[in-house]
mmCIF file with all atom_site columns, C-alpha atoms in Angstrom:
data_model
loop_
_atom_site.group_PDB
_atom_site.id
_atom_site.type_symbol
_atom_site.label_atom_id
_atom_site.label_alt_id
_atom_site.label_comp_id
_atom_site.label_asym_id
_atom_site.label_entity_id
_atom_site.label_seq_id
_atom_site.pdbx_PDB_ins_code
_atom_site.Cartn_x
_atom_site.Cartn_y
_atom_site.Cartn_z
_atom_site.occupancy
_atom_site.B_iso_or_equiv
_atom_site.pdbx_formal_charge
_atom_site.auth_seq_id
_atom_site.auth_comp_id
_atom_site.auth_asym_id
_atom_site.auth_atom_id
_atom_site.pdbx_PDB_model_num
ATOM 1   C CA . MET L 1 1   ? -160.206 192.049 34.497 1.00 97.00 ? 99  MET L CA 1
ATOM 2   C CA . ASP L 1 2   ? -157.679 194.366 33.792 1.00 97.00 ? 100 ASP L CA 1
ATOM 3   C CA . HIS L 1 3   ? -157.628 195.782 37.270 1.00 98.00 ? 101 HIS L CA 1
ATOM 4   C CA . ALA L 1 4   ? -157.497 192.360 38.697 1.00 98.00 ? 102 ALA L CA 1
ATOM 5   C CA . LEU L 1 5   ? -154.507 191.510 36.390 1.00 98.00 ? 103 LEU L CA 1
ATOM 6   C CA . ARG L 1 6   ? -152.783 194.733 37.837 1.00 98.00 ? 104 ARG L CA 1
ATOM 7   C CA . GLU L 1 7   ? -153.469 193.507 41.358 1.00 98.00 ? 105 GLU L CA 1
ATOM 8   C CA . ALA L 1 8   ? -151.952 190.041 40.398 1.00 98.00 ? 106 ALA L CA 1
ATOM 9   C CA . ARG L 1 9   ? -148.876 191.550 39.012 1.00 98.00 ? 107 ARG L CA 1
ATOM 10  C CA . ALA L 1 10  ? -148.414 193.722 42.125 1.00 98.00 ? 108 ALA L CA 1
ATOM 11  C CA . ALA L 1 11  ? -148.743 190.563 44.233 1.00 98.00 ? 109 ALA L CA 1
ATOM 12  C CA . ALA L 1 12  ? -146.011 188.830 42.348 1.00 97.00 ? 110 ALA L CA 1
ATOM 13  C CA . GLN L 1 13  ? -143.762 191.849 42.899 1.00 97.00 ? 111 GLN L CA 1
ATOM 14  C CA . ARG L 1 14  ? -144.385 191.548 46.536 1.00 97.00 ? 112 ARG L CA 1
ATOM 15  C CA . GLY L 1 15  ? -143.281 187.749 46.368 1.00 96.00 ? 113 GLY L CA 1
ATOM 16  C CA . GLU L 1 16  ? -146.880 186.507 46.520 1.00 98.00 ? 114 GLU L CA 1
ATOM 17  C CA . VAL L 1 17  ? -148.592 184.210 44.143 1.00 98.00 ? 115 VAL L CA 1
ATOM 18  C CA . PRO L 1 18  ? -150.063 186.519 41.434 1.00 98.00 ? 116 PRO L CA 1
ATOM 19  C CA . ILE L 1 19  ? -153.729 186.461 41.920 1.00 98.00 ? 117 ILE L CA 1
ATOM 20  C CA . GLY L 1 20  ? -155.740 189.605 41.853 1.00 98.00 ? 118 GLY L CA 1
ATOM 21  C CA . ALA L 1 21  ? -159.370 190.184 42.737 1.00 99.00 ? 119 ALA L CA 1
ATOM 22  C CA . VAL L 1 22  ? -161.803 193.020 42.068 1.00 98.00 ? 120 VAL L CA 1
ATOM 23  C CA . VAL L 1 23  ? -165.390 193.560 43.411 1.00 98.00 ? 121 VAL L CA 1
ATOM 24  C CA . VAL L 1 24  ? -167.509 195.855 41.218 1.00 98.00 ? 122 VAL L CA 1
ATOM 25  C CA . GLY L 1 25  ? -170.828 197.366 42.461 1.00 98.00 ? 123 GLY L CA 1
ATOM 26  C CA . PRO L 1 26  ? -174.109 197.359 40.680 1.00 95.00 ? 124 PRO L CA 1
ATOM 27  C CA . ASP L 1 27  ? -173.179 200.670 39.051 1.00 96.00 ? 125 ASP L CA 1
ATOM 28  C CA . GLY L 1 28  ? -169.924 199.295 37.639 1.00 96.00 ? 126 GLY L CA 1
ATOM 29  C CA . ALA L 1 29  ? -167.762 201.115 39.970 1.00 97.00 ? 127 ALA L CA 1
ATOM 30  C CA . VAL L 1 30  ? -164.883 199.487 41.773 1.00 98.00 ? 128 VAL L CA 1
ATOM 31  C CA . LEU L 1 31  ? -165.715 198.885 45.303 1.00 98.00 ? 129 LEU L CA 1
ATOM 32  C CA . ALA L 1 32  ? -162.562 196.895 46.221 1.00 98.00 ? 130 ALA L CA 1
ATOM 33  C CA . ALA L 1 33  ? -159.340 195.320 44.762 1.00 98.00 ? 131 ALA L CA 1
ATOM 34  C CA . ALA L 1 34  ? -156.767 193.115 46.303 1.00 98.00 ? 132 ALA L CA 1
ATOM 35  C CA . GLY L 1 35  ? -153.834 190.858 45.374 1.00 98.00 ? 133 GLY L CA 1
ATOM 36  C CA . ASN L 1 36  ? -152.881 187.945 47.506 1.00 98.00 ? 134 ASN L CA 1
ATOM 37  C CA . ARG L 1 37  ? -151.429 188.627 50.856 1.00 98.00 ? 135 ARG L CA 1
ATOM 38  C CA . THR L 1 38  ? -151.045 185.248 52.470 1.00 98.00 ? 136 THR L CA 1
ATOM 39  C CA . GLU L 1 39  ? -147.103 185.589 53.046 1.00 97.00 ? 137 GLU L CA 1
ATOM 40  C CA . ALA L 1 40  ? -147.084 189.223 53.964 1.00 98.00 ? 138 ALA L CA 1
ATOM 41  C CA . ASP L 1 41  ? -150.029 188.808 56.510 1.00 98.00 ? 139 ASP L CA 1
ATOM 42  C CA . ARG L 1 42  ? -149.101 185.237 57.541 1.00 98.00 ? 140 ARG L CA 1
ATOM 43  C CA . ASP L 1 43  ? -152.582 184.281 56.979 1.00 98.00 ? 141 ASP L CA 1
ATOM 44  C CA . PRO L 1 44  ? -153.709 181.291 54.869 1.00 98.00 ? 142 PRO L CA 1
ATOM 45  C CA . THR L 1 45  ? -157.099 183.079 54.277 1.00 98.00 ? 143 THR L CA 1
ATOM 46  C CA . ALA L 1 46  ? -155.641 186.136 52.803 1.00 98.00 ? 144 ALA L CA 1
ATOM 47  C CA . HIS L 1 47  ? -156.445 185.143 49.316 1.00 98.00 ? 145 HIS L CA 1
ATOM 48  C CA . ALA L 1 48  ? -157.240 188.194 46.802 1.00 98.00 ? 146 ALA L CA 1
ATOM 49  C CA . GLU L 1 49  ? -160.931 187.129 46.663 1.00 98.00 ? 147 GLU L CA 1
ATOM 50  C CA . MET L 1 50  ? -161.333 187.042 50.510 1.00 98.00 ? 148 MET L CA 1
ATOM 51  C CA . LEU L 1 51  ? -159.729 190.380 50.865 1.00 98.00 ? 149 LEU L CA 1
ATOM 52  C CA . ALA L 1 52  ? -161.534 192.120 48.134 1.00 98.00 ? 150 ALA L CA 1
ATOM 53  C CA . ILE L 1 53  ? -164.947 190.589 49.638 1.00 98.00 ? 151 ILE L CA 1
ATOM 54  C CA . ARG L 1 54  ? -163.973 191.888 52.986 1.00 98.00 ? 152 ARG L CA 1
ATOM 55  C CA . ALA L 1 55  ? -163.263 195.432 51.876 1.00 98.00 ? 153 ALA L CA 1
ATOM 56  C CA . ALA L 1 56  ? -166.361 195.648 49.657 1.00 98.00 ? 154 ALA L CA 1
ATOM 57  C CA . ALA L 1 57  ? -168.584 194.239 52.488 1.00 98.00 ? 155 ALA L CA 1
ATOM 58  C CA . ALA L 1 58  ? -166.971 196.938 54.759 1.00 98.00 ? 156 ALA L CA 1
ATOM 59  C CA . LYS L 1 59  ? -167.337 199.779 52.261 1.00 98.00 ? 157 LYS L CA 1
ATOM 60  C CA . LEU L 1 60  ? -170.972 198.874 51.805 1.00 97.00 ? 158 LEU L CA 1
ATOM 61  C CA . GLY L 1 61  ? -171.577 198.254 55.492 1.00 98.00 ? 159 GLY L CA 1
ATOM 62  C CA . SER L 1 62  ? -173.311 194.777 54.534 1.00 97.00 ? 160 SER L CA 1
ATOM 63  C CA . ALA L 1 63  ? -172.415 191.214 54.724 1.00 97.00 ? 161 ALA L CA 1
ATOM 64  C CA . ARG L 1 64  ? -174.251 190.629 51.477 1.00 98.00 ? 162 ARG L CA 1
ATOM 65  C CA . LEU L 1 65  ? -172.844 191.934 48.131 1.00 98.00 ? 163 LEU L CA 1
ATOM 66  C CA . VAL L 1 66  ? -176.123 191.609 46.186 1.00 97.00 ? 164 VAL L CA 1
ATOM 67  C CA . ASP L 1 67  ? -175.885 192.878 42.616 1.00 97.00 ? 165 ASP L CA 1
ATOM 68  C CA . CYS L 1 68  ? -172.053 192.989 42.919 1.00 98.00 ? 166 CYS L CA 1
ATOM 69  C CA . ASP L 1 69  ? -169.656 190.996 40.733 1.00 98.00 ? 167 ASP L CA 1
ATOM 70  C CA . LEU L 1 70  ? -166.242 189.560 41.301 1.00 98.00 ? 168 LEU L CA 1
ATOM 71  C CA . HIS L 1 71  ? -163.501 189.618 38.669 1.00 98.00 ? 169 HIS L CA 1
ATOM 72  C CA . VAL L 1 72  ? -160.500 187.390 39.727 1.00 98.00 ? 170 VAL L CA 1
ATOM 73  C CA . THR L 1 73  ? -157.622 186.032 37.805 1.00 98.00 ? 171 THR L CA 1
ATOM 74  C CA . LEU L 1 74  ? -157.756 182.378 38.885 1.00 98.00 ? 172 LEU L CA 1
ATOM 75  C CA . GLU L 1 75  ? -160.682 180.095 39.472 1.00 98.00 ? 173 GLU L CA 1
ATOM 76  C CA . PRO L 1 76  ? -161.467 180.596 43.142 1.00 98.00 ? 174 PRO L CA 1
ATOM 77  C CA . CYS L 1 77  ? -160.450 177.817 45.656 1.00 98.00 ? 175 CYS L CA 1
ATOM 78  C CA . PRO L 1 78  ? -163.143 175.979 47.728 1.00 98.00 ? 176 PRO L CA 1
ATOM 79  C CA . MET L 1 79  ? -162.828 178.570 50.675 1.00 98.00 ? 177 MET L CA 1
ATOM 80  C CA . CYS L 1 80  ? -163.186 181.479 48.308 1.00 98.00 ? 178 CYS L CA 1
ATOM 81  C CA . ALA L 1 81  ? -166.002 179.841 46.433 1.00 98.00 ? 179 ALA L CA 1
ATOM 82  C CA . GLN L 1 82  ? -167.944 179.408 49.610 1.00 98.00 ? 180 GLN L CA 1
ATOM 83  C CA . ALA L 1 83  ? -167.362 182.908 50.707 1.00 98.00 ? 181 ALA L CA 1
ATOM 84  C CA . ILE L 1 84  ? -168.492 184.098 47.356 1.00 98.00 ? 182 ILE L CA 1
ATOM 85  C CA . SER L 1 85  ? -171.632 182.301 47.940 1.00 98.00 ? 183 SER L CA 1
ATOM 86  C CA . PHE L 1 86  ? -172.098 183.598 51.516 1.00 98.00 ? 184 PHE L CA 1
ATOM 87  C CA . ALA L 1 87  ? -171.529 187.167 50.172 1.00 98.00 ? 185 ALA L CA 1
ATOM 88  C CA . ARG L 1 88  ? -174.290 186.551 47.685 1.00 98.00 ? 186 ARG L CA 1
ATOM 89  C CA . LEU L 1 89  ? -172.140 187.873 44.790 1.00 98.00 ? 187 LEU L CA 1
ATOM 90  C CA . ARG L 1 90  ? -174.191 188.129 41.472 1.00 98.00 ? 188 ARG L CA 1
ATOM 91  C CA . ARG L 1 91  ? -171.377 187.058 39.097 1.00 98.00 ? 189 ARG L CA 1
ATOM 92  C CA . VAL L 1 92  ? -167.938 185.543 39.235 1.00 98.00 ? 190 VAL L CA 1
ATOM 93  C CA . TYR L 1 93  ? -165.505 186.230 36.117 1.00 98.00 ? 191 TYR L CA 1
ATOM 94  C CA . TYR L 1 94  ? -162.289 184.404 36.382 1.00 98.00 ? 192 TYR L CA 1
ATOM 95  C CA . GLY L 1 95  ? -159.257 184.026 34.223 1.00 98.00 ? 193 GLY L CA 1
ATOM 96  C CA . ALA L 1 96  ? -157.203 180.733 34.409 1.00 98.00 ? 194 ALA L CA 1
ATOM 97  C CA . SER L 1 97  ? -158.792 177.381 35.513 1.00 98.00 ? 195 SER L CA 1
ATOM 98  C CA . ASP L 1 98  ? -157.271 175.631 38.500 1.00 98.00 ? 196 ASP L CA 1
ATOM 99  C CA . PRO L 1 99  ? -157.592 171.822 37.940 1.00 97.00 ? 197 PRO L CA 1
ATOM 100 C CA . LYS L 1 100 ? -155.523 171.173 41.328 1.00 96.00 ? 198 LYS L CA 1
ATOM 101 C CA . GLY L 1 101 ? -157.007 173.792 43.640 1.00 97.00 ? 199 GLY L CA 1
ATOM 102 C CA . GLY L 1 102 ? -160.098 175.193 42.097 1.00 98.00 ? 200 GLY L CA 1
ATOM 103 C CA . GLY L 1 103 ? -163.416 174.887 43.891 1.00 98.00 ? 201 GLY L CA 1
ATOM 104 C CA . VAL L 1 104 ? -165.972 176.196 41.082 1.00 98.00 ? 202 VAL L CA 1
ATOM 105 C CA . GLU L 1 105 ? -165.465 174.066 38.076 1.00 97.00 ? 203 GLU L CA 1
ATOM 106 C CA . HIS L 1 106 ? -162.962 171.507 39.457 1.00 97.00 ? 204 HIS L CA 1
ATOM 107 C CA . GLY L 1 107 ? -162.528 169.760 42.944 1.00 97.00 ? 205 GLY L CA 1
ATOM 108 C CA . PRO L 1 108 ? -165.671 170.122 45.087 1.00 97.00 ? 206 PRO L CA 1
ATOM 109 C CA . ARG L 1 109 ? -167.624 172.462 42.691 1.00 98.00 ? 207 ARG L CA 1
ATOM 110 C CA . ILE L 1 110 ? -169.070 174.394 45.564 1.00 98.00 ? 208 ILE L CA 1
ATOM 111 C CA . PHE L 1 111 ? -171.846 176.064 43.651 1.00 98.00 ? 209 PHE L CA 1
ATOM 112 C CA . THR L 1 112 ? -173.368 172.696 42.418 1.00 98.00 ? 210 THR L CA 1
ATOM 113 C CA . GLN L 1 113 ? -173.633 171.337 45.974 1.00 97.00 ? 211 GLN L CA 1
ATOM 114 C CA . PRO L 1 114 ? -176.973 170.861 47.498 1.00 96.00 ? 212 PRO L CA 1
ATOM 115 C CA . THR L 1 115 ? -175.905 172.778 50.612 1.00 95.00 ? 213 THR L CA 1
ATOM 116 C CA . CYS L 1 116 ? -174.884 175.687 48.630 1.00 97.00 ? 214 CYS L CA 1
ATOM 117 C CA . HIS L 1 117 ? -177.657 178.276 49.126 1.00 93.00 ? 215 HIS L CA 1
ATOM 118 C CA . HIS L 1 118 ? -176.525 180.998 46.579 1.00 97.00 ? 216 HIS L CA 1
ATOM 119 C CA . ARG L 1 119 ? -175.179 180.134 43.100 1.00 98.00 ? 217 ARG L CA 1
ATOM 120 C CA . PRO L 1 120 ? -173.663 183.248 41.340 1.00 98.00 ? 218 PRO L CA 1
ATOM 121 C CA . GLU L 1 121 ? -173.350 183.263 37.434 1.00 98.00 ? 219 GLU L CA 1
ATOM 122 C CA . VAL L 1 122 ? -169.927 181.998 36.577 1.00 98.00 ? 220 VAL L CA 1
ATOM 123 C CA . TYR L 1 123 ? -167.941 183.205 33.494 1.00 98.00 ? 221 TYR L CA 1
ATOM 124 C CA . PRO L 1 124 ? -164.641 181.332 33.161 1.00 98.00 ? 222 PRO L CA 1
ATOM 125 C CA . GLY L 1 125 ? -161.724 181.997 30.760 1.00 98.00 ? 223 GLY L CA 1
ATOM 126 C CA . ILE L 1 126 ? -161.575 185.928 30.855 1.00 98.00 ? 224 ILE L CA 1
ATOM 127 C CA . ALA L 1 127 ? -158.186 186.994 29.939 1.00 98.00 ? 225 ALA L CA 1
ATOM 128 C CA . GLU L 1 128 ? -157.268 183.260 30.645 1.00 98.00 ? 226 GLU L CA 1
ATOM 129 C CA . GLN L 1 129 ? -153.933 183.300 28.645 1.00 98.00 ? 227 GLN L CA 1
ATOM 130 C CA . GLU L 1 130 ? -152.617 186.481 30.464 1.00 98.00 ? 228 GLU L CA 1
ATOM 131 C CA . ALA L 1 131 ? -153.637 185.306 33.876 1.00 98.00 ? 229 ALA L CA 1
ATOM 132 C CA . GLY L 1 132 ? -152.244 181.731 33.302 1.00 97.00 ? 230 GLY L CA 1
ATOM 133 C CA . GLU L 1 133 ? -148.984 183.168 32.040 1.00 98.00 ? 231 GLU L CA 1
ATOM 134 C CA . LEU L 1 134 ? -148.459 185.384 35.097 1.00 97.00 ? 232 LEU L CA 1
ATOM 135 C CA . LEU L 1 135 ? -148.811 182.161 37.263 1.00 97.00 ? 233 LEU L CA 1
ATOM 136 C CA . ARG L 1 136 ? -146.609 180.089 35.056 1.00 96.00 ? 234 ARG L CA 1
ATOM 137 C CA . ALA L 1 137 ? -143.945 182.738 34.961 1.00 96.00 ? 235 ALA L CA 1
ATOM 138 C CA . PHE L 1 138 ? -143.987 183.210 38.859 1.00 95.00 ? 236 PHE L CA 1
ATOM 139 C CA . PHE L 1 139 ? -143.662 179.443 39.575 1.00 94.00 ? 237 PHE L CA 1
ATOM 140 C CA . LYS L 1 140 ? -140.887 178.947 37.067 1.00 93.00 ? 238 LYS L CA 1
ATOM 141 C CA . ALA L 1 141 ? -138.960 181.627 38.553 1.00 90.00 ? 239 ALA L CA 1
ATOM 142 C CA . ARG L 1 142 ? -139.388 180.093 42.021 1.00 84.00 ? 240 ARG L CA 1
ATOM 143 C CA . ARG L 1 143 ? -138.293 176.707 40.757 1.00 84.00 ? 241 ARG L CA 1
ATOM 144 C CA . THR L 1 144 ? -135.168 178.095 39.055 1.00 87.00 ? 242 THR L CA 1
ATOM 145 C CA . SER L 1 145 ? -134.211 180.322 42.118 1.00 74.00 ? 243 SER L CA 1
ATOM 146 C CA . SER L 1 146 ? -134.391 177.282 44.572 1.00 64.00 ? 244 SER L CA 1
#
């Protein structure tokens, strides 16, 4: 999660919402890491999770990331949760919960739906305080500078 937090801090420095994600292979090696790039790429799908999943899939030459794990600083949104399922990631470790926009333990709870064909193991609350503080500080700074 430390690597994901570094990616989140780097995203914040670029003016992006501070979310970072890392895909780790079966051997524990980092396959891909990314921070949000929705503003820089002008792409609403350029979430940290999506970027890391795409890069890991390209590196492995496979659309399936079987036996790989995702570490992300915020509960994945519904779009990212569905991509996690499609990629067949083994486990998802995330930091802060997202009651408004989350798609794992909040909102549509993608992995509990009967239409979800793959359900990763989910481990919430990893470095939750630090991940949450990054987000709170980012949005507080944006509110005060407006």
